[in-house]
Amino acid sequence: MIEINLDGQNVSVTEGSMIMHAAEKAGTYIPHFCYHKKLSIAANCRMCLVDVEKAPKPMPACATPVTNGMIVRTKSDKAVKAQQSVMEFLLINHPLDCPICDQGGECQLQDLAVGYGPGASRYEEEKRVVLHKDVGPLISMEEMSRCIHCTRCVRFGQEVAGVMELGMIHRGEHSEITTVLGDTVDSEVSGNMIDLCPVGALTSKPFRYSARPWELSRRKSVAPHDSSGANLIVQVKNNKVMRVLPLENEEVNECWIADRDRFSYEALNGDERLTAPMIKQGGEWKQVDWQTALEYIVHGLKHIKQDHGASAIGALVSPHSTVEEIFLAKQLVNAMGSQNVDYRLRHAQFPEGEGVRWLGTSIASLSNLQGALVVGSNLRKDHPLFALRVRAATRKGALVSVINDTDNDWAMPIAGKHIVAAGQWVQALADVAAAVGAEKGSDPPAQGNATDAAKAVAAALLSGERKAILLGNAAAHHANASSLLVLAQWIGEQTGATVGYLTEAANTVGAQLVGAVPGNGGKNAAQMLAGGLKAAILLNVEPEFDSAAGRNAVAGLENTDMVVTLSPFKSNLEFSDVILPIAPWTETPGTFVNAEGRVQTFHAVVKPLAETRPAWKVLRVLGNMLGLPGFEFESAQEVLLAARGAADAQQPMAQGDKLSNRTTASIDLNAQAGKPASAAIYQLDPIVRRAPSLQLTADGKAGAPVQQAEEALA
């Protein structure tokens, strides 16, 4: 440790730190633009000039290493005059258009100009003009004349996102940030550049000109899409979600969020929102009141139970639903005497419950891995924030290996690739096990061949101390998923690597904890979607897009006597008999359990739209109207407590043996397996599929379009 004197205060920092780091530790603010704690040091804005004793001129705090006994003054006349001079230079060419700038009110340049800017400019020359750029549907670069060349956006793409989509060209006053070739910005985390921009050069295209920062209420929430559980700030105006920003949480999402978490809110304000219950009569959809719709459902369920037995009733629940919603859906079906409930919509194998599939380690630990093997995942698109963590680990020297059926660009160095058809993944893992066994002198659980590719993967896993084997969405959905897990666990035991699943959805772990799988003799998701029910309850599920059955699920459900859809959108019109408008994540309290088992409860940030109701309330009322016991809940918190009790879990819900990834399955090297079901990055769930700006991106256009509302609703 090195001790320096900062504004009369002694501060101890590690050797190699900069003055800026010492100031942060001491709680002293030094004005800056280009410096950011998550990016490399550029030292090109010079706003952080400070007075260092014995230095002939002011020094940049972000790029000046500390030395023992150094004396630094951040508020001396020398430092302040230097900072004022820099501000004057920055404002020479900056267009003073704050009243119309979309960044006005949350602009670092605007804030610092108040304290360090002159009252009048000495320059009367014409200001330079930089032409706008069209870089896609998410980021607006209409006002690049405002750019102060801090290069935060460039460094973010290069260092964090792994894709250098923006760069600086030319020199002097001709310098400008651009995509060089006129390309679009297509990174799945590109929206973070908007947050990083200290001026109004990069702004949100969907949010542009819709509100001012001081008009917006800020409310905390949790991302509803992938399993990272990113913490969010949802900004609201007039009971309408206007913008979504990251809430810093170093243990979960650091200060970043994925674009689908940032821009999917557009769907919540779209035309496809369902605003009142609807019943199909004579092939036509008609709006009805809640009492009529609920009585229709209750009558239908009682009639089907009487005629066909309780086993003819089942529920398919989305793992994007909250713990409370999934728990009550399971309770409703079970209380009626049925064991037919399942969240595993895209799975091809349905083993008996042996443990909860989870990450196997903490999310934060992914940044410090020294070796990793990822099986069955396009990590960059399936789990953008996990990819940022793993990419950060590779920058420190981590060796990452891949077994997959497609050679995707992960925007990070890959130590070993084993690209084979999905049906050969078990054999590929067996080969890695054979290579590991040869090195360790152990007998692998299955016959494999220690090929050169397998030896490369084994070598990466055998080196270093912090290692992980991560099974992706496609591995979880694989027809021989249990064999993959058995082999992964054996390799993990031999190499000292943790073994876990990246998990697909926001609440995949939560769905397992509350037991949303078939009980004794119950039908699984594939059987129910194939037409194995007389009455089906669909919670946030669009089977054509959310299940492995795809279009075949429509045919299976068309033969079902009654299909009840609970959705925020006009969906499943082709085969449903009644649709109930339930609240999306912004309009209901709830709980998600992310991949590492972190339990995160959030509140509604806006009131439910029109006649929309929270799903937990709808399910509770259905239970009451059916005369079922155990539905006397007054709040979502009471439902969560009941869910915790049912899961026999302690705080947090994920502790103990509940998260084990254990299995007793045997390995079958000869099992036939086709390509596992998977969803494109912007087709993962009903909300993302209906976000217009996301669908206009390169990744969005590559996915299948959402089925549009039928003409009956026109």
XYZ file of C-alpha atoms in Angstrom:
714
model
C 0.000 0.000 0.000
C 1.069 3.551 -0.734
C 0.031 6.587 1.278
C -0.569 9.998 -0.294
C -1.873 13.288 1.005
C -5.011 14.372 -0.821
C -6.390 17.790 0.096
C -4.848 17.439 3.546
C -6.191 13.914 4.094
C -3.936 10.860 4.191
C -5.187 8.115 1.867
C -3.774 4.593 1.467
C -4.131 2.944 -1.937
C -2.543 -0.016 -3.682
C 0.635 0.483 -5.643
C -0.074 1.246 -9.304
C -3.277 3.146 -8.555
C -3.961 6.536 -10.051
C -4.778 9.748 -8.204
C -8.389 9.318 -9.348
C -8.602 5.983 -7.525
C -7.282 7.600 -4.345
C -9.855 10.388 -4.697
C -12.671 7.845 -5.086
C -11.514 6.047 -1.965
C -11.375 9.307 -0.036
C -14.779 10.404 -1.293
C -13.325 13.408 -3.111
C -14.934 14.279 -6.434
C -12.649 15.293 -9.284
C -14.473 16.520 -12.417
C -13.958 14.248 -15.407
C -15.493 13.088 -18.693
C -13.384 10.359 -20.272
C -12.609 8.424 -17.082
C -14.917 5.540 -16.149
C -14.186 2.927 -13.506
C -15.061 0.041 -15.838
C -13.011 1.274 -18.829
C -9.316 1.678 -19.564
C -7.689 5.056 -18.980
C -7.615 7.340 -22.010
C -6.734 10.700 -20.409
C -7.974 12.612 -23.427
C -10.496 15.046 -21.914
C -8.033 16.605 -19.391
C -10.906 17.775 -17.209
C -9.425 16.007 -14.184
C -6.278 18.141 -13.962
C -5.047 18.484 -10.371
C -2.207 20.228 -8.603
C 0.571 17.787 -7.689
C 3.286 19.256 -5.478
C 6.658 19.568 -7.267
C 5.041 18.909 -10.664
C 5.683 21.794 -13.084
C 2.132 21.765 -14.435
C -1.296 20.342 -13.540
C -1.501 16.575 -13.964
C -4.475 14.409 -15.092
C -5.751 12.575 -12.018
C -6.942 9.604 -14.060
C -3.512 8.903 -15.591
C -1.026 9.964 -12.895
C 0.216 7.046 -10.768
C 0.472 7.638 -7.040
C 3.847 7.647 -5.324
C 4.539 7.347 -1.630
C 4.269 10.719 0.104
C 2.722 12.460 -2.907
C 0.839 15.657 -2.071
C -2.185 16.394 -4.260
C -4.532 19.349 -4.209
C -7.748 19.093 -6.183
C -9.227 22.465 -5.241
C -6.217 24.795 -5.310
C -6.207 27.849 -7.587
C -3.806 26.061 -9.926
C -6.103 23.037 -10.278
C -9.325 25.009 -10.602
C -7.881 27.383 -13.212
C -6.637 24.415 -15.230
C -10.057 22.786 -15.092
C -11.738 26.033 -16.093
C -9.401 26.352 -19.069
C -10.238 22.835 -20.208
C -13.957 23.551 -19.909
C -13.520 26.695 -22.017
C -11.851 24.664 -24.759
C -14.580 21.989 -24.627
C -17.264 24.640 -25.109
C -15.580 26.312 -28.101
C -17.290 24.055 -30.630
C -20.059 22.629 -28.490
C -23.536 23.662 -29.693
C -25.247 25.417 -26.792
C -28.624 23.812 -27.508
C -29.475 22.564 -24.026
C -33.172 23.548 -24.314
C -33.677 21.063 -27.141
C -31.006 18.497 -26.277
C -32.399 15.125 -25.237
C -29.641 14.849 -22.641
C -30.561 18.155 -21.007
C -31.006 17.672 -17.298
C -28.700 14.640 -17.008
C -25.677 15.889 -18.948
C -22.257 15.843 -17.285
C -21.003 18.669 -19.492
C -23.998 20.799 -18.561
C -23.507 20.103 -14.863
C -19.766 20.830 -14.857
C -20.148 23.906 -17.058
C -22.138 25.487 -14.219
C -19.187 25.128 -11.856
C -16.252 25.497 -14.224
C -17.550 27.205 -17.360
C -17.140 30.919 -18.175
C -20.110 33.249 -18.247
C -19.284 34.303 -21.816
C -17.159 32.889 -24.599
C -14.111 34.666 -26.008
C -14.554 32.851 -29.319
C -16.692 34.313 -32.084
C -15.702 31.925 -34.883
C -18.231 29.551 -36.413
C -18.658 26.288 -34.601
C -17.825 23.072 -36.390
C -20.625 20.829 -37.617
C -20.491 17.023 -37.660
C -22.979 15.186 -39.835
C -25.351 12.780 -38.141
C -25.067 9.008 -38.541
C -27.752 6.344 -38.779
C -26.469 3.384 -36.779
C -29.700 1.443 -36.312
C -32.996 1.581 -34.419
C -31.634 1.813 -30.873
C -28.990 4.546 -30.720
C -29.463 8.041 -32.101
C -26.351 9.815 -33.434
C -28.281 12.744 -34.855
C -26.319 15.379 -32.930
C -22.672 14.350 -33.175
C -21.609 18.009 -33.097
C -22.078 17.679 -29.325
C -19.411 14.962 -29.044
C -16.406 15.935 -26.881
C -14.321 12.910 -27.969
C -14.121 11.257 -24.574
C -14.064 7.890 -26.455
C -16.058 6.131 -23.736
C -18.287 4.564 -26.394
C -15.272 3.376 -28.381
C -13.596 1.830 -25.351
C -16.824 0.186 -24.184
C -17.222 -1.587 -27.517
C -13.600 -2.609 -27.659
C -13.105 -3.678 -24.055
C -16.481 -4.639 -22.576
C -18.758 -5.608 -25.474
C -15.862 -7.136 -27.405
C -16.933 -5.512 -30.690
C -15.324 -2.253 -31.760
C -18.269 -0.875 -33.709
C -17.439 2.798 -33.144
C -14.079 4.482 -33.633
C -12.513 7.905 -34.064
C -11.290 9.067 -37.464
C -9.316 12.143 -38.621
C -7.386 14.528 -36.379
C -7.774 17.873 -34.647
C -11.056 19.686 -35.201
C -11.925 17.155 -37.920
C -12.008 14.270 -35.445
C -15.317 12.448 -35.178
C -16.784 9.247 -33.778
C -18.279 7.010 -36.438
C -18.763 3.427 -37.569
C -16.203 4.153 -40.306
C -17.931 2.044 -42.971
C -21.415 3.339 -42.251
C -22.427 0.099 -40.566
C -25.109 -0.203 -37.896
C -24.317 -0.817 -34.242
C -25.530 -4.357 -33.641
C -24.070 -5.352 -30.273
C -26.552 -6.924 -27.877
C -25.367 -4.512 -25.157
C -25.035 -1.394 -27.320
C -27.474 0.652 -25.245
C -24.865 0.997 -22.508
C -23.059 3.451 -24.782
C -26.001 5.817 -24.245
C -25.453 5.720 -20.481
C -21.714 6.232 -20.894
C -21.992 9.272 -23.154
C -21.413 12.348 -20.935
C -23.113 14.685 -23.423
C -26.061 14.457 -25.827
C -24.179 12.864 -28.714
C -25.500 9.325 -28.195
C -29.123 9.139 -27.085
C -31.871 6.540 -27.027
C -33.735 6.558 -30.314
C -36.985 5.029 -28.914
C -36.990 7.491 -25.984
C -35.894 10.543 -27.993
C -38.032 13.665 -27.483
C -40.604 11.827 -25.348
C -39.844 13.247 -21.891
C -37.411 15.246 -19.774
C -35.489 13.617 -16.907
C -37.119 15.841 -14.272
C -40.580 14.717 -15.436
C -39.840 11.073 -14.734
C -40.333 9.066 -11.548
C -37.574 6.533 -10.828
C -38.518 3.086 -9.523
C -36.402 0.006 -8.901
C -37.140 -3.318 -10.588
C -35.605 -6.550 -11.885
C -35.039 -7.574 -15.510
C -37.708 -10.067 -16.685
C -35.929 -11.750 -19.575
C -32.752 -13.825 -19.150
C -31.474 -15.413 -15.954
C -29.016 -12.711 -14.902
C -31.648 -10.884 -12.848
C -30.187 -7.504 -13.757
C -31.250 -4.658 -11.474
C -33.129 -1.859 -13.222
C -34.345 1.695 -12.800
C -37.713 2.059 -14.540
C -38.616 5.658 -15.323
C -42.305 6.506 -15.433
C -44.402 9.460 -16.595
C -48.192 9.664 -16.345
C -48.442 5.983 -15.371
C -46.509 4.951 -18.474
C -43.062 3.368 -18.665
C -40.869 5.766 -20.627
C -37.364 4.397 -20.176
C -35.380 1.604 -18.505
C -31.855 2.122 -17.157
C -29.395 -0.031 -15.184
C -29.262 0.075 -11.402
C -25.708 -0.642 -10.350
C -25.233 -3.932 -8.514
C -21.656 -5.160 -8.635
C -22.668 -8.709 -7.675
C -25.226 -9.096 -10.458
C -25.066 -6.795 -13.473
C -22.312 -4.341 -12.477
C -23.519 -1.136 -14.178
C -24.656 -2.709 -17.466
C -27.876 -4.149 -18.879
C -28.629 -5.970 -22.126
C -30.525 -4.206 -24.894
C -33.553 -6.466 -24.486
C -33.846 -5.358 -20.857
C -33.422 -1.714 -21.869
C -35.775 -1.466 -24.856
C -38.406 -4.200 -24.391
C -40.615 -1.746 -22.458
C -41.951 -0.550 -25.838
C -44.148 -3.654 -25.965
C -45.865 -2.615 -22.725
C -47.266 0.469 -24.458
C -48.039 -1.236 -27.771
C -51.241 -1.905 -29.674
C -51.201 -5.633 -28.896
C -51.886 -5.141 -25.193
C -55.023 -6.914 -24.044
C -57.141 -4.495 -22.014
C -60.247 -6.564 -21.123
C -61.212 -10.257 -20.790
C -62.360 -11.906 -24.013
C -64.401 -15.014 -24.739
C -64.744 -16.771 -28.079
C -68.400 -17.223 -29.013
C -69.394 -18.709 -32.329
C -65.833 -18.342 -33.579
C -65.765 -14.625 -32.812
C -63.986 -12.855 -29.975
C -66.081 -10.655 -27.700
C -65.055 -8.493 -24.764
C -66.728 -9.361 -21.463
C -66.403 -8.276 -17.854
C -64.212 -10.120 -15.363
C -67.088 -11.790 -13.545
C -68.428 -13.301 -16.758
C -65.008 -14.535 -17.864
C -64.156 -16.086 -14.493
C -67.544 -17.779 -14.178
C -67.094 -19.177 -17.688
C -63.732 -20.674 -16.691
C -64.973 -22.041 -13.369
C -67.992 -23.656 -15.022
C -65.802 -25.178 -17.741
C -63.216 -26.576 -15.324
C -65.880 -28.119 -13.084
C -67.651 -29.638 -16.069
C -64.450 -31.147 -17.482
C -63.390 -32.489 -14.090
C -66.783 -34.118 -13.662
C -66.797 -35.683 -17.140
C -63.128 -36.595 -17.601
C -61.533 -36.453 -14.172
C -59.036 -34.011 -12.699
C -56.189 -35.575 -14.699
C -57.685 -34.001 -17.829
C -56.801 -30.520 -16.495
C -53.301 -29.059 -16.662
C -51.267 -25.852 -16.657
C -48.331 -24.752 -18.759
C -46.444 -21.915 -17.064
C -43.758 -19.681 -18.469
C -40.455 -19.530 -16.540
C -40.642 -15.774 -17.183
C -43.574 -15.584 -14.752
C -42.969 -14.642 -11.126
C -42.552 -17.084 -8.242
C -45.950 -16.029 -6.919
C -47.730 -16.604 -10.237
C -46.132 -19.993 -10.873
C -46.787 -21.148 -7.309
C -50.487 -20.269 -7.475
C -50.891 -21.877 -10.912
C -49.409 -25.082 -9.514
C -51.575 -24.849 -6.388
C -54.712 -24.352 -8.492
C -54.094 -27.451 -10.579
C -52.979 -29.568 -7.635
C -55.934 -28.524 -5.484
C -58.276 -29.673 -8.242
C -56.649 -33.106 -8.037
C -54.307 -32.902 -11.062
C -50.526 -33.258 -11.234
C -50.262 -31.759 -14.717
C -48.111 -28.631 -14.436
C -44.830 -27.869 -16.197
C -42.545 -24.951 -16.989
C -40.125 -26.938 -19.231
C -41.687 -25.835 -22.490
C -38.603 -26.175 -24.701
C -37.238 -29.367 -23.125
C -36.992 -32.646 -24.988
C -36.198 -34.773 -21.903
C -38.235 -34.713 -18.705
C -36.386 -36.524 -15.898
C -37.818 -36.939 -12.423
C -36.945 -33.995 -10.176
C -33.594 -34.661 -8.524
C -32.400 -31.133 -7.795
C -32.641 -27.569 -8.974
C -30.655 -26.733 -12.086
C -28.678 -23.560 -11.391
C -25.418 -21.790 -12.247
C -23.314 -23.738 -9.764
C -21.394 -20.625 -8.737
C -21.962 -16.916 -8.244
C -22.450 -14.577 -11.190
C -19.626 -12.321 -9.982
C -17.192 -15.262 -9.987
C -17.548 -15.590 -13.772
C -15.389 -12.467 -14.133
C -12.479 -14.206 -12.374
C -12.559 -17.612 -14.020
C -9.286 -19.059 -15.233
C -10.895 -21.752 -17.326
C -14.385 -22.531 -18.626
C -16.160 -25.053 -20.829
C -19.499 -23.929 -22.266
C -21.727 -26.640 -23.728
C -24.723 -25.917 -25.953
C -24.936 -22.148 -25.842
C -24.430 -19.098 -27.999
C -23.333 -17.328 -24.837
C -23.145 -13.848 -26.321
C -26.765 -13.861 -27.505
C -28.360 -16.210 -24.965
C -26.880 -14.494 -21.888
C -25.333 -11.130 -22.820
C -24.396 -10.117 -19.277
C -22.819 -13.481 -18.485
C -20.849 -13.109 -21.718
C -19.514 -9.756 -20.484
C -18.282 -11.495 -17.327
C -16.623 -14.351 -19.206
C -15.121 -11.898 -21.714
C -13.626 -9.954 -18.807
C -12.096 -13.205 -17.565
C -10.494 -13.882 -20.961
C -8.916 -10.419 -20.846
C -7.161 -11.632 -17.692
C -5.996 -14.803 -19.442
C -8.854 -17.259 -18.892
C -9.070 -20.178 -21.321
C -12.615 -20.687 -22.611
C -13.653 -23.764 -24.599
C -16.877 -24.453 -26.459
C -18.892 -27.501 -27.473
C -21.745 -26.435 -29.719
C -23.430 -27.161 -33.048
C -22.791 -23.724 -34.585
C -19.603 -21.681 -34.721
C -20.844 -18.390 -33.317
C -18.803 -15.233 -32.877
C -18.524 -14.745 -29.128
C -16.388 -11.590 -29.471
C -13.742 -13.107 -27.212
C -10.769 -15.444 -27.702
C -11.757 -19.132 -27.618
C -9.071 -21.600 -26.542
C -10.775 -24.655 -28.005
C -13.793 -25.218 -30.214
C -15.562 -28.515 -30.718
C -18.285 -27.767 -33.285
C -20.373 -30.908 -33.839
C -24.039 -31.737 -34.377
C -26.149 -31.683 -31.220
C -26.576 -35.434 -31.421
C -22.818 -35.804 -30.898
C -22.484 -33.583 -27.820
C -22.604 -36.524 -25.417
C -19.800 -38.220 -27.340
C -17.842 -34.962 -27.446
C -18.099 -34.636 -23.657
C -17.173 -38.297 -23.286
C -14.056 -37.562 -25.350
C -13.167 -34.692 -23.016
C -13.763 -37.020 -20.050
C -11.412 -39.566 -21.632
C -8.713 -36.892 -22.046
C -9.176 -35.762 -18.449
C -9.141 -39.370 -17.232
C -5.897 -40.045 -19.074
C -4.260 -37.089 -17.340
C -5.687 -37.880 -13.900
C -5.417 -41.649 -14.072
C -9.172 -42.088 -13.581
C -11.736 -44.141 -15.439
C -14.354 -41.943 -17.154
C -18.034 -42.898 -16.859
C -18.378 -43.492 -20.609
C -16.195 -44.674 -23.458
C -14.569 -41.773 -25.264
C -11.652 -41.005 -27.539
C -9.045 -38.503 -26.371
C -8.934 -36.557 -29.645
C -6.750 -33.495 -30.136
C -9.806 -31.244 -29.693
C -10.757 -33.071 -26.491
C -7.205 -32.798 -25.176
C -7.229 -29.045 -25.776
C -10.451 -28.667 -23.781
C -9.119 -30.939 -21.026
C -5.861 -28.994 -20.809
C -7.773 -25.723 -20.381
C -9.861 -27.233 -17.569
C -6.901 -28.833 -15.814
C -4.945 -25.579 -15.630
C -5.673 -22.836 -13.129
C -7.779 -22.920 -9.979
C -11.056 -21.132 -10.748
C -12.928 -23.103 -13.398
C -16.509 -23.739 -14.457
C -18.443 -26.047 -16.761
C -21.536 -24.215 -17.965
C -24.409 -26.015 -19.661
C -26.379 -23.677 -21.903
C -30.008 -23.474 -22.944
C -29.552 -26.007 -25.733
C -27.886 -28.441 -23.317
C -30.839 -28.131 -20.927
C -33.282 -28.668 -23.810
C -31.265 -31.558 -25.263
C -32.917 -34.939 -25.771
C -30.054 -36.483 -23.792
C -29.659 -33.679 -21.247
C -29.158 -36.071 -18.312
C -26.159 -37.747 -19.949
C -24.577 -34.350 -20.577
C -24.994 -33.500 -16.902
C -23.500 -36.790 -15.688
C -20.409 -36.321 -17.863
C -20.087 -32.646 -16.927
C -20.234 -33.512 -13.229
C -17.546 -36.188 -13.559
C -15.269 -33.817 -15.463
C -15.936 -31.136 -12.845
C -15.012 -33.484 -10.005
C -11.760 -34.459 -11.720
C -10.721 -30.920 -12.683
C -12.055 -28.983 -9.694
C -14.501 -27.056 -11.845
C -17.965 -26.030 -10.746
C -20.813 -27.414 -12.860
C -24.013 -25.570 -13.562
C -26.683 -24.401 -15.965
C -26.849 -20.914 -17.388
C -30.664 -21.327 -17.182
C -32.911 -19.875 -19.841
C -35.415 -17.492 -18.290
C -35.747 -14.878 -15.573
C -37.312 -17.368 -13.162
C -36.209 -20.821 -14.314
C -34.664 -21.497 -10.903
C -37.735 -20.120 -9.124
C -40.051 -22.373 -11.143
C -38.043 -25.378 -9.970
C -37.981 -24.253 -6.362
C -41.780 -24.102 -6.193
C -42.024 -27.491 -7.915
C -43.683 -26.490 -11.184
C -43.150 -29.949 -12.667
C -45.544 -32.899 -12.970
C -46.196 -34.850 -9.812
C -46.695 -38.594 -9.621
C -48.317 -39.696 -12.874
C -48.666 -36.142 -14.181
C -48.190 -35.165 -17.805
C -45.143 -33.170 -18.872
C -45.149 -30.168 -21.195
C -44.631 -32.212 -24.360
C -47.549 -34.520 -23.526
C -49.846 -31.640 -22.683
C -48.939 -29.743 -25.858
C -49.568 -32.869 -27.929
C -53.233 -32.788 -26.943
C -53.111 -34.728 -23.706
C -55.552 -32.430 -21.911
C -59.214 -31.536 -21.987
C -58.629 -28.195 -20.224
C -55.372 -26.239 -20.452
C -54.352 -23.123 -18.519
C -51.570 -21.176 -20.234
C -49.734 -18.668 -18.022
C -47.718 -16.187 -20.105
C -47.214 -18.916 -22.695
C -47.451 -18.691 -26.483
C -46.868 -22.370 -27.359
C -46.017 -21.798 -31.010
C -43.036 -19.653 -30.059
C -42.253 -20.740 -26.492
C -42.189 -24.520 -26.824
C -40.224 -27.241 -28.552
C -43.447 -28.361 -30.271
C -43.679 -25.127 -32.255
C -46.556 -25.072 -34.690
C -47.514 -28.623 -33.693
C -48.552 -27.270 -30.295
C -51.313 -25.288 -31.989
C -52.757 -28.456 -33.489
C -52.565 -30.224 -30.136
C -54.335 -27.436 -28.280
C -57.018 -27.018 -30.947
C -58.299 -30.445 -29.895
C -58.504 -29.363 -26.247
C -62.050 -28.685 -25.026
C -61.112 -25.485 -23.185
C -57.954 -23.395 -23.345
C -57.579 -20.506 -20.910
C -54.819 -18.016 -21.735
C -53.512 -15.572 -19.157
C -51.463 -12.989 -21.025
C -50.802 -9.245 -21.201
C -51.249 -9.485 -24.979
C -53.788 -10.561 -27.590
C -52.226 -13.986 -28.034
C -53.210 -17.611 -28.658
C -56.340 -16.403 -30.469
C -56.316 -19.396 -32.790
C -57.030 -22.038 -30.161
C -58.002 -20.272 -26.914
C -61.551 -20.101 -25.624
C -61.002 -17.303 -23.111
C -58.170 -14.790 -22.670
C -57.593 -12.921 -19.435
C -55.492 -9.707 -19.420
C -52.805 -10.089 -16.763
C -50.215 -7.544 -15.705
C -46.662 -7.677 -17.099
C -43.684 -7.285 -14.767
C -44.007 -3.496 -14.554
C -47.619 -3.656 -13.325
C -47.418 -6.333 -10.649
C -45.302 -7.086 -7.572
C -43.382 -10.324 -7.798
C -40.185 -12.270 -7.300
C -37.591 -13.696 -9.666
C -34.830 -16.145 -8.706
C -31.849 -15.716 -11.026
C -29.335 -18.298 -12.199
C -27.187 -18.061 -9.068
C -30.248 -18.513 -6.835
C -30.520 -14.862 -5.803
C -34.072 -14.078 -4.691
C -35.101 -10.604 -5.885
C -38.519 -9.165 -5.113
C -39.808 -6.098 -6.944
C -42.859 -3.859 -6.818
C -45.195 -2.662 -9.544
C -43.896 0.564 -11.073
C -47.153 1.605 -12.781
C -50.838 0.817 -12.298
C -52.309 -2.039 -14.376
C -53.509 -0.927 -17.797
C -57.297 -0.624 -18.195
C -58.927 -3.887 -16.967
C -55.629 -5.715 -16.567
C -55.141 -7.547 -13.270
C -52.040 -9.103 -11.630
C -51.941 -12.823 -12.435
C -51.533 -13.827 -8.791
C -54.829 -12.103 -7.998
C -56.577 -13.765 -10.943
C -55.379 -17.215 -9.867
C -56.323 -16.540 -6.256
C -59.867 -15.547 -7.251
C -60.192 -18.617 -9.482
C -59.182 -20.785 -6.533
C -61.772 -19.085 -4.347
C -64.531 -19.423 -6.932
C -63.703 -23.105 -7.367
C -63.980 -23.558 -3.602
C -60.391 -24.773 -3.270
C -58.470 -24.539 0.030
C -55.254 -22.527 0.379
C -56.147 -19.417 -1.623
C -56.719 -16.931 1.207
C -53.976 -14.480 0.269
C -54.208 -10.731 0.732
C -50.878 -9.730 -0.813
C -48.111 -10.964 -3.065
C -45.834 -11.093 -0.012
C -48.131 -13.671 1.595
C -47.986 -15.764 -1.594
C -44.194 -15.597 -1.550
C -44.085 -16.770 2.057
C -46.331 -19.694 1.154
C -44.091 -20.500 -1.819
C -41.032 -20.450 0.430
C -42.754 -22.776 2.824
C -43.744 -25.127 0.017
C -40.161 -25.166 -1.220
C -38.973 -25.807 2.351
C -36.332 -23.135 1.816
C -34.603 -20.657 4.057
C -33.532 -17.089 3.385
C -32.338 -16.746 0.739
C -34.549 -19.287 -1.007
C -31.555 -20.761 -2.825
C -29.524 -21.930 0.175
C -28.911 -25.501 1.226
C -29.479 -28.624 -0.836
C -32.201 -27.030 -2.933
C -29.633 -25.998 -5.545
C -27.666 -29.126 -6.273
C -27.620 -29.975 -10.007
C -27.463 -33.574 -8.845
C -28.576 -36.465 -11.023
C -28.543 -40.256 -10.879
C -29.074 -40.731 -14.610
C -27.028 -43.126 -16.688
C -25.132 -42.209 -19.847
C -26.431 -43.234 -23.244
C -23.929 -42.585 -26.035
C -26.242 -44.039 -28.672
C -29.339 -41.960 -27.992
C -30.632 -40.056 -31.001
C -30.945 -36.307 -30.562
C -31.912 -33.633 -33.022
C -31.271 -29.929 -32.776
C -32.530 -28.668 -29.389
C -35.269 -26.060 -29.287
C -33.982 -22.561 -28.748
C -35.080 -18.971 -29.170
C -33.294 -16.112 -30.894
C -32.178 -13.266 -28.656
C -35.223 -11.106 -29.431
C -37.737 -13.966 -29.637
C -37.245 -15.294 -26.120
C -40.569 -14.222 -24.580
C -43.830 -12.454 -25.519
C -42.654 -9.026 -24.354
C -39.390 -8.988 -26.309
C -41.142 -10.310 -29.410
C -43.408 -7.256 -29.410
C -40.750 -4.572 -28.904
C -40.640 -2.732 -32.279
C -37.131 -1.289 -32.021
C -35.587 -4.625 -31.011
C -37.296 -6.350 -33.926
C -35.726 -3.816 -36.316
C -32.186 -4.720 -35.240
C -30.036 -7.189 -37.162
C -30.655 -9.839 -34.494
C -34.378 -9.071 -34.478
C -34.721 -9.448 -38.230
C -32.957 -12.800 -38.031
C -35.673 -14.198 -35.731
C -39.148 -15.395 -36.648
C -41.914 -12.777 -36.595
C -44.643 -12.857 -33.997
C -47.985 -14.127 -35.149
C -50.191 -11.091 -35.641
C -53.657 -10.671 -34.141
C -56.357 -12.280 -36.182
C -58.703 -10.352 -38.411
C -61.514 -11.067 -35.974
C -60.063 -8.371 -33.722
C -59.730 -5.779 -36.480
